[in-house]
Every structure is written in structure tokens, then in C-alpha cells.
PDB file of N, CA and C in Angstrom:
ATOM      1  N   UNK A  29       0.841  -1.179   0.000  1.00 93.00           N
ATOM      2  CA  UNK A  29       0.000   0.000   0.000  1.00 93.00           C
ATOM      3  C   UNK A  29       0.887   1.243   0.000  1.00 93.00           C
ATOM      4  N   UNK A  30       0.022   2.300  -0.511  1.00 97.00           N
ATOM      5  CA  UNK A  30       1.087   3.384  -0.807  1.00 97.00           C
ATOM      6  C   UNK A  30       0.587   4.406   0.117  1.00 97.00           C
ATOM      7  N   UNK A  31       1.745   5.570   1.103  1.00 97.00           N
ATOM      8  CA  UNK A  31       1.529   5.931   1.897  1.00 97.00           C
ATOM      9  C   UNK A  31       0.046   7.076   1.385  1.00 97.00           C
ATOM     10  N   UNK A  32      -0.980   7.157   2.068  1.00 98.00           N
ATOM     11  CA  UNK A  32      -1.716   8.374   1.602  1.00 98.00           C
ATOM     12  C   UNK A  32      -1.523   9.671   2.031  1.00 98.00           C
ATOM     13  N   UNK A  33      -1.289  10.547   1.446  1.00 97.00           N
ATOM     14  CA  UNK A  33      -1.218  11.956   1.476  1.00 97.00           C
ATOM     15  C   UNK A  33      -1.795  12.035   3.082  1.00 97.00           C
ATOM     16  N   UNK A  34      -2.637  12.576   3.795  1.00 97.00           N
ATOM     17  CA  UNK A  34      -3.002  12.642   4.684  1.00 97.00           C
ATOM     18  C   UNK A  34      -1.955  12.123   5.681  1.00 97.00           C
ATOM     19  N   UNK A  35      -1.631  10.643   5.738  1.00 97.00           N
ATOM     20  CA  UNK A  35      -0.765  10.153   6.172  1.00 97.00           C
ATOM     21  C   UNK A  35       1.204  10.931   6.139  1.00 97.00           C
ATOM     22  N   UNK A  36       1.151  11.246   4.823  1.00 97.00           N
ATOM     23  CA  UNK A  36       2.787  11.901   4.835  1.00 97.00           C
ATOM     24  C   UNK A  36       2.759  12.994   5.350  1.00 97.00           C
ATOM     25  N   UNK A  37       1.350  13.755   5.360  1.00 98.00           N
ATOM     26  CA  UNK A  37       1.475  15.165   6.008  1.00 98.00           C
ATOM     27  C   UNK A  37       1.416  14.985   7.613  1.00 98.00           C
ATOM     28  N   UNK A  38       1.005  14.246   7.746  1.00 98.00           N
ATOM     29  CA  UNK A  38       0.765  14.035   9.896  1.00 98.00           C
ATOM     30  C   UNK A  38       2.479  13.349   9.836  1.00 98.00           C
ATOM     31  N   UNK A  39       2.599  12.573   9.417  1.00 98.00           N
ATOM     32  CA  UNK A  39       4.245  12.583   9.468  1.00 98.00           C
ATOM     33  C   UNK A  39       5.312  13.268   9.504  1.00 98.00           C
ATOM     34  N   UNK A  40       5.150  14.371   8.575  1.00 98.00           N
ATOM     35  CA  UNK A  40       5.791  15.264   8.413  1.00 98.00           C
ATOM     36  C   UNK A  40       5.841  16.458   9.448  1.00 98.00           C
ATOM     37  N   UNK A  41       4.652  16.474   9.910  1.00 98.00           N
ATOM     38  CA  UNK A  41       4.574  17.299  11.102  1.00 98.00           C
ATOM     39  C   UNK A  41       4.726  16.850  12.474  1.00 98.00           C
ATOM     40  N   UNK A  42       4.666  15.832  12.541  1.00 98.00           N
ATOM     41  CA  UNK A  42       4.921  14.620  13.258  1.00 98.00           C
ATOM     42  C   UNK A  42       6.957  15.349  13.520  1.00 98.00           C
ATOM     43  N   UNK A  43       7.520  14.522  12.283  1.00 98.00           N
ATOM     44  CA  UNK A  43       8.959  14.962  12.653  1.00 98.00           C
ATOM     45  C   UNK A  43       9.607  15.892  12.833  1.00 98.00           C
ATOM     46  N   UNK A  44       8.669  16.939  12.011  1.00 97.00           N
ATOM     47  CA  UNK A  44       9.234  18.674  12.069  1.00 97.00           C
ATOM     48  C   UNK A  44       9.327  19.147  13.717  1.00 97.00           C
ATOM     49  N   UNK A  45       8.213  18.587  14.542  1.00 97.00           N
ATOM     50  CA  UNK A  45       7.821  19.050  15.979  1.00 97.00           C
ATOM     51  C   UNK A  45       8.500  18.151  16.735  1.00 97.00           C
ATOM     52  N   UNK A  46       9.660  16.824  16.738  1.00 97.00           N
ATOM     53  CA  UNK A  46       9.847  15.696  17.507  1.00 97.00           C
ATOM     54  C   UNK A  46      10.733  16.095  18.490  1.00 97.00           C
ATOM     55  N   UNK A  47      10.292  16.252  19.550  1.00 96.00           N
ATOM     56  CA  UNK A  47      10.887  16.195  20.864  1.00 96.00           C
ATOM     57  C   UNK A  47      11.447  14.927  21.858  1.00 96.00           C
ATOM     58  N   UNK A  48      11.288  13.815  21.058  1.00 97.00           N
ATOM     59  CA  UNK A  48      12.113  12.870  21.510  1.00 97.00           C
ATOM     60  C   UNK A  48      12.957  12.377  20.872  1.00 97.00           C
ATOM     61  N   UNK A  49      13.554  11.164  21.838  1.00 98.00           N
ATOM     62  CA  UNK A  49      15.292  11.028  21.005  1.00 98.00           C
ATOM     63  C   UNK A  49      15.226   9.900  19.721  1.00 98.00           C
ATOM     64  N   UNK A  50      16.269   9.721  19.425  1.00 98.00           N
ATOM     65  CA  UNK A  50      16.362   9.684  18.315  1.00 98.00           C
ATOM     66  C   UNK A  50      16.175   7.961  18.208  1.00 98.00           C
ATOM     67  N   UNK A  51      15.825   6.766  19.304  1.00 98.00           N
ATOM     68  CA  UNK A  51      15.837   5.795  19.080  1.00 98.00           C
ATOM     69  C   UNK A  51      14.257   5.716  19.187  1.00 98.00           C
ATOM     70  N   UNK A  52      13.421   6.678  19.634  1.00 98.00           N
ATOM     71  CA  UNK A  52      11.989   6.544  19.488  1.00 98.00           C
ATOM     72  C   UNK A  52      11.624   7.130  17.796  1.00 98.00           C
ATOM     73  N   UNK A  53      12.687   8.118  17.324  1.00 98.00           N
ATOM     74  CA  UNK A  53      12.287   8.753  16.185  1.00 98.00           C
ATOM     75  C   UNK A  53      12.382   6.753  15.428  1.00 98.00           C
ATOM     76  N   UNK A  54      13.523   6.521  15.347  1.00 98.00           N
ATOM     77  CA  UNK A  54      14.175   5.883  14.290  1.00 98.00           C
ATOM     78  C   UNK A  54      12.676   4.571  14.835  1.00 98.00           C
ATOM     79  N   UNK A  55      12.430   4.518  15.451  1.00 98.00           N
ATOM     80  CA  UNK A  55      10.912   3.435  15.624  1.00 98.00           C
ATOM     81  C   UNK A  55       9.759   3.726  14.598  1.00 98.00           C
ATOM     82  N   UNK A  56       9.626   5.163  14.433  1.00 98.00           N
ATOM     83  CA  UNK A  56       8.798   5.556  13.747  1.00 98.00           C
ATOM     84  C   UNK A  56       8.945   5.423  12.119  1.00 98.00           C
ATOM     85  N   UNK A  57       9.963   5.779  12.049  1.00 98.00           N
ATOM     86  CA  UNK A  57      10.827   5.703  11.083  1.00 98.00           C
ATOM     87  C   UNK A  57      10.322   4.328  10.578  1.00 98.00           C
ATOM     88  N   UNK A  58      11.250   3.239  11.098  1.00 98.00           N
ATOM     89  CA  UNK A  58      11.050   1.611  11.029  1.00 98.00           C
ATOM     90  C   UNK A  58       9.498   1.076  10.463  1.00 98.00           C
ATOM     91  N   UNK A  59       8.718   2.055  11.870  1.00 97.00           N
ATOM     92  CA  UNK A  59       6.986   1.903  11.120  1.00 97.00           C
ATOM     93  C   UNK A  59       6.498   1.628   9.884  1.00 97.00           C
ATOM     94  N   UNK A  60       7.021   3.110   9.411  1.00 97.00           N
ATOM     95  CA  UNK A  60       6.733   3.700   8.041  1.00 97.00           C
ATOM     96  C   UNK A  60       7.333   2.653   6.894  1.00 97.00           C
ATOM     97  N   UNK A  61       8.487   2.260   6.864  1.00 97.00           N
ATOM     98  CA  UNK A  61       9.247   1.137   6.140  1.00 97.00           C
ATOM     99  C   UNK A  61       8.445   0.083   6.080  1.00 97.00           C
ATOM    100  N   UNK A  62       8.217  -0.734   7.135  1.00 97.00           N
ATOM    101  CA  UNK A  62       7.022  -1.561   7.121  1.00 97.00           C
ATOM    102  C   UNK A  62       5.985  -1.861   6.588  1.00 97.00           C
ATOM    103  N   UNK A  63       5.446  -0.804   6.828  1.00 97.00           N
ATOM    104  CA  UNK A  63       3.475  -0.649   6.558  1.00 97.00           C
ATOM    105  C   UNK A  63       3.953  -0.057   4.914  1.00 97.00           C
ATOM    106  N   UNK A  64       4.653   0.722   4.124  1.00 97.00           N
ATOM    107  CA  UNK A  64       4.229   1.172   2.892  1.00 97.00           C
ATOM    108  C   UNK A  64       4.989   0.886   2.413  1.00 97.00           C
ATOM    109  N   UNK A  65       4.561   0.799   0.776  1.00 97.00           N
ATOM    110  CA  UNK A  65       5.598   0.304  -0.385  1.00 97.00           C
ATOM    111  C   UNK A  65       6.428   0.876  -0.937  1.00 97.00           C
ATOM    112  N   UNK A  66       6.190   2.856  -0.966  1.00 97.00           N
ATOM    113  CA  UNK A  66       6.613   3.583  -1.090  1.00 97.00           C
ATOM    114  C   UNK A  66       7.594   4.153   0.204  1.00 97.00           C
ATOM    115  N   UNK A  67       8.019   4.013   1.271  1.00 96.00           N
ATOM    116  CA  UNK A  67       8.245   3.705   2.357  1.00 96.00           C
ATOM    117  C   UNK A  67       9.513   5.094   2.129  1.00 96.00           C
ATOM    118  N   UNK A  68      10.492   4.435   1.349  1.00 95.00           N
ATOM    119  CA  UNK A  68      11.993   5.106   1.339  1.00 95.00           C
ATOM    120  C   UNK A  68      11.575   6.358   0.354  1.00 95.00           C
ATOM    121  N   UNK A  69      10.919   6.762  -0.877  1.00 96.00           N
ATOM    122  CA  UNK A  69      11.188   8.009  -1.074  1.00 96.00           C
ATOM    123  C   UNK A  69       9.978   8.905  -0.374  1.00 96.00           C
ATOM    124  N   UNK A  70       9.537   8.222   0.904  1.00 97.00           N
ATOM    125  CA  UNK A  70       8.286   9.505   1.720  1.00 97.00           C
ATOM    126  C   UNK A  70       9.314   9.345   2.569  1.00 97.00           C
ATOM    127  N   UNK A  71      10.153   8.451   3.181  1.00 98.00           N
ATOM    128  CA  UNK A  71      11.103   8.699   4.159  1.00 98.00           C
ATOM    129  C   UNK A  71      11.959   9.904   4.130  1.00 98.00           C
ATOM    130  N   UNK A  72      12.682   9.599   2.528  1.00 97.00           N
ATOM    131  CA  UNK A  72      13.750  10.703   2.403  1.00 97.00           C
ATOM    132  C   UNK A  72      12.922  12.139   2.419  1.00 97.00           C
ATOM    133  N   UNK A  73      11.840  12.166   2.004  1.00 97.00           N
ATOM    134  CA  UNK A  73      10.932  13.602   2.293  1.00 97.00           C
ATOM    135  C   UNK A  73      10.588  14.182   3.409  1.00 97.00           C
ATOM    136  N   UNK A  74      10.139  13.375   4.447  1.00 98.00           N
ATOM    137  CA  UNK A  74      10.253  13.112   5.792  1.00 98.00           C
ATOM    138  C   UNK A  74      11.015  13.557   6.690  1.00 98.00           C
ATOM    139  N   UNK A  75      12.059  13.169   6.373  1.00 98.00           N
ATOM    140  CA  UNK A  75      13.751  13.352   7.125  1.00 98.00           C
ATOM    141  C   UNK A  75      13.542  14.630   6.789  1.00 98.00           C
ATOM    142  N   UNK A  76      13.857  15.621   5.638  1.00 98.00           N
ATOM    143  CA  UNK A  76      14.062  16.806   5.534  1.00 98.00           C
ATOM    144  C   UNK A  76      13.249  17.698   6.713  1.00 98.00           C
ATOM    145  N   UNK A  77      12.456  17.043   7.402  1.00 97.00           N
ATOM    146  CA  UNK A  77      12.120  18.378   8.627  1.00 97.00           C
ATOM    147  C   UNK A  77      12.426  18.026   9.861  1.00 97.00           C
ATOM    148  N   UNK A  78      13.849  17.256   9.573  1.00 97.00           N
ATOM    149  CA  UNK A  78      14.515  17.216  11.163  1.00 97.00           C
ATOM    150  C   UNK A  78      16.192  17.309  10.549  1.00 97.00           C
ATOM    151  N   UNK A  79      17.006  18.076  11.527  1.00 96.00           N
ATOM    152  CA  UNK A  79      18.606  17.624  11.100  1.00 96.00           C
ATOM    153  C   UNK A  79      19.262  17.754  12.364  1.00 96.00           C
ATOM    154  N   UNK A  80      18.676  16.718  13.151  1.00 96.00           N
ATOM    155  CA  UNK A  80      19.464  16.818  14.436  1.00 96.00           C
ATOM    156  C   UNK A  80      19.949  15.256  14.613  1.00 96.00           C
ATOM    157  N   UNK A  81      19.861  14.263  13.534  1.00 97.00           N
ATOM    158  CA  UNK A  81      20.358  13.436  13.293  1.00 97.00           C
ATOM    159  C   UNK A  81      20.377  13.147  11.813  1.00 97.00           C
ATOM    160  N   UNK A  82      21.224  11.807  11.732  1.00 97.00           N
ATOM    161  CA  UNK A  82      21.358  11.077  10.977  1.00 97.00           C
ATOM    162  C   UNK A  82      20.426   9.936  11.047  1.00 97.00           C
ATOM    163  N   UNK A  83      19.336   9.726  10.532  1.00 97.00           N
ATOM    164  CA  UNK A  83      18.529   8.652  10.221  1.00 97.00           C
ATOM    165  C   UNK A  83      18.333   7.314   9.543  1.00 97.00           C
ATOM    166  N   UNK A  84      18.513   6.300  10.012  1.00 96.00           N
ATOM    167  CA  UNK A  84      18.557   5.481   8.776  1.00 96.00           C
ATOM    168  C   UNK A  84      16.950   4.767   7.956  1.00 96.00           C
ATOM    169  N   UNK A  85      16.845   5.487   6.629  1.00 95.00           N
ATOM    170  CA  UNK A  85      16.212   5.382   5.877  1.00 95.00           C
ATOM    171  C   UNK A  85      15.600   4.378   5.689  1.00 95.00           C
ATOM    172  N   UNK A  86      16.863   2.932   5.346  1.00 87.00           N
ATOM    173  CA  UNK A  86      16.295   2.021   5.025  1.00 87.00           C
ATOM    174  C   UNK A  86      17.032   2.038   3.389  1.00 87.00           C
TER     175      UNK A  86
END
């Protein structure tokens, strides 16, 4: 399944606002990989509203 719009935007705001560390981010992260098929290029879109780490994508 492919992530739905609705879905990348609560994500996105989701990471832009993340106040926790970075092994709860990278859970979320993991989520997203999981559940969608499109997973890695909403990830790499994703990532762009945090740079207080290094993330792994996947």
C-alpha cells in the first residue's frame, strides 16, 4: 500500500515538531518502512524536517 497523502502530512509534522530522542524517532521511522511500499522516497521527504540526526532510511 502506498503511503496516503493525509498520512505523509501528519508525518511530516509529526517529525518537524519531535521532541524525543532519536531511538523513538528511528521506531517511527522503522513503522513507516514496514506498513508502505513507497516507504523510502516519503522517508527521504520526511527526514528533511529534522537535522538533528542522521537517520537510517532504510
Amino acid at each position: 500500500m502506498k503511503m496516503p497523502n493525509d498520512e505523509y502530512e501528519k508525518y511530516k509534522k509529526l517529525v518537524s515538531g519531535w521532541s524525543g530522542g532519536k531511538d523513538d524517532l528511528q521506531r517511527v521511522y522503522d513503522e513507516i518502512f514496514y506498513k508502505y511500499e513507497d516507504a523510502h522516497d516519503c522517508l527521504v521527504e520526511i527526514d528533511k524536517q529534522q537535522s538533528k540526526w542522521t537517520m537510517d532510511l532504510h
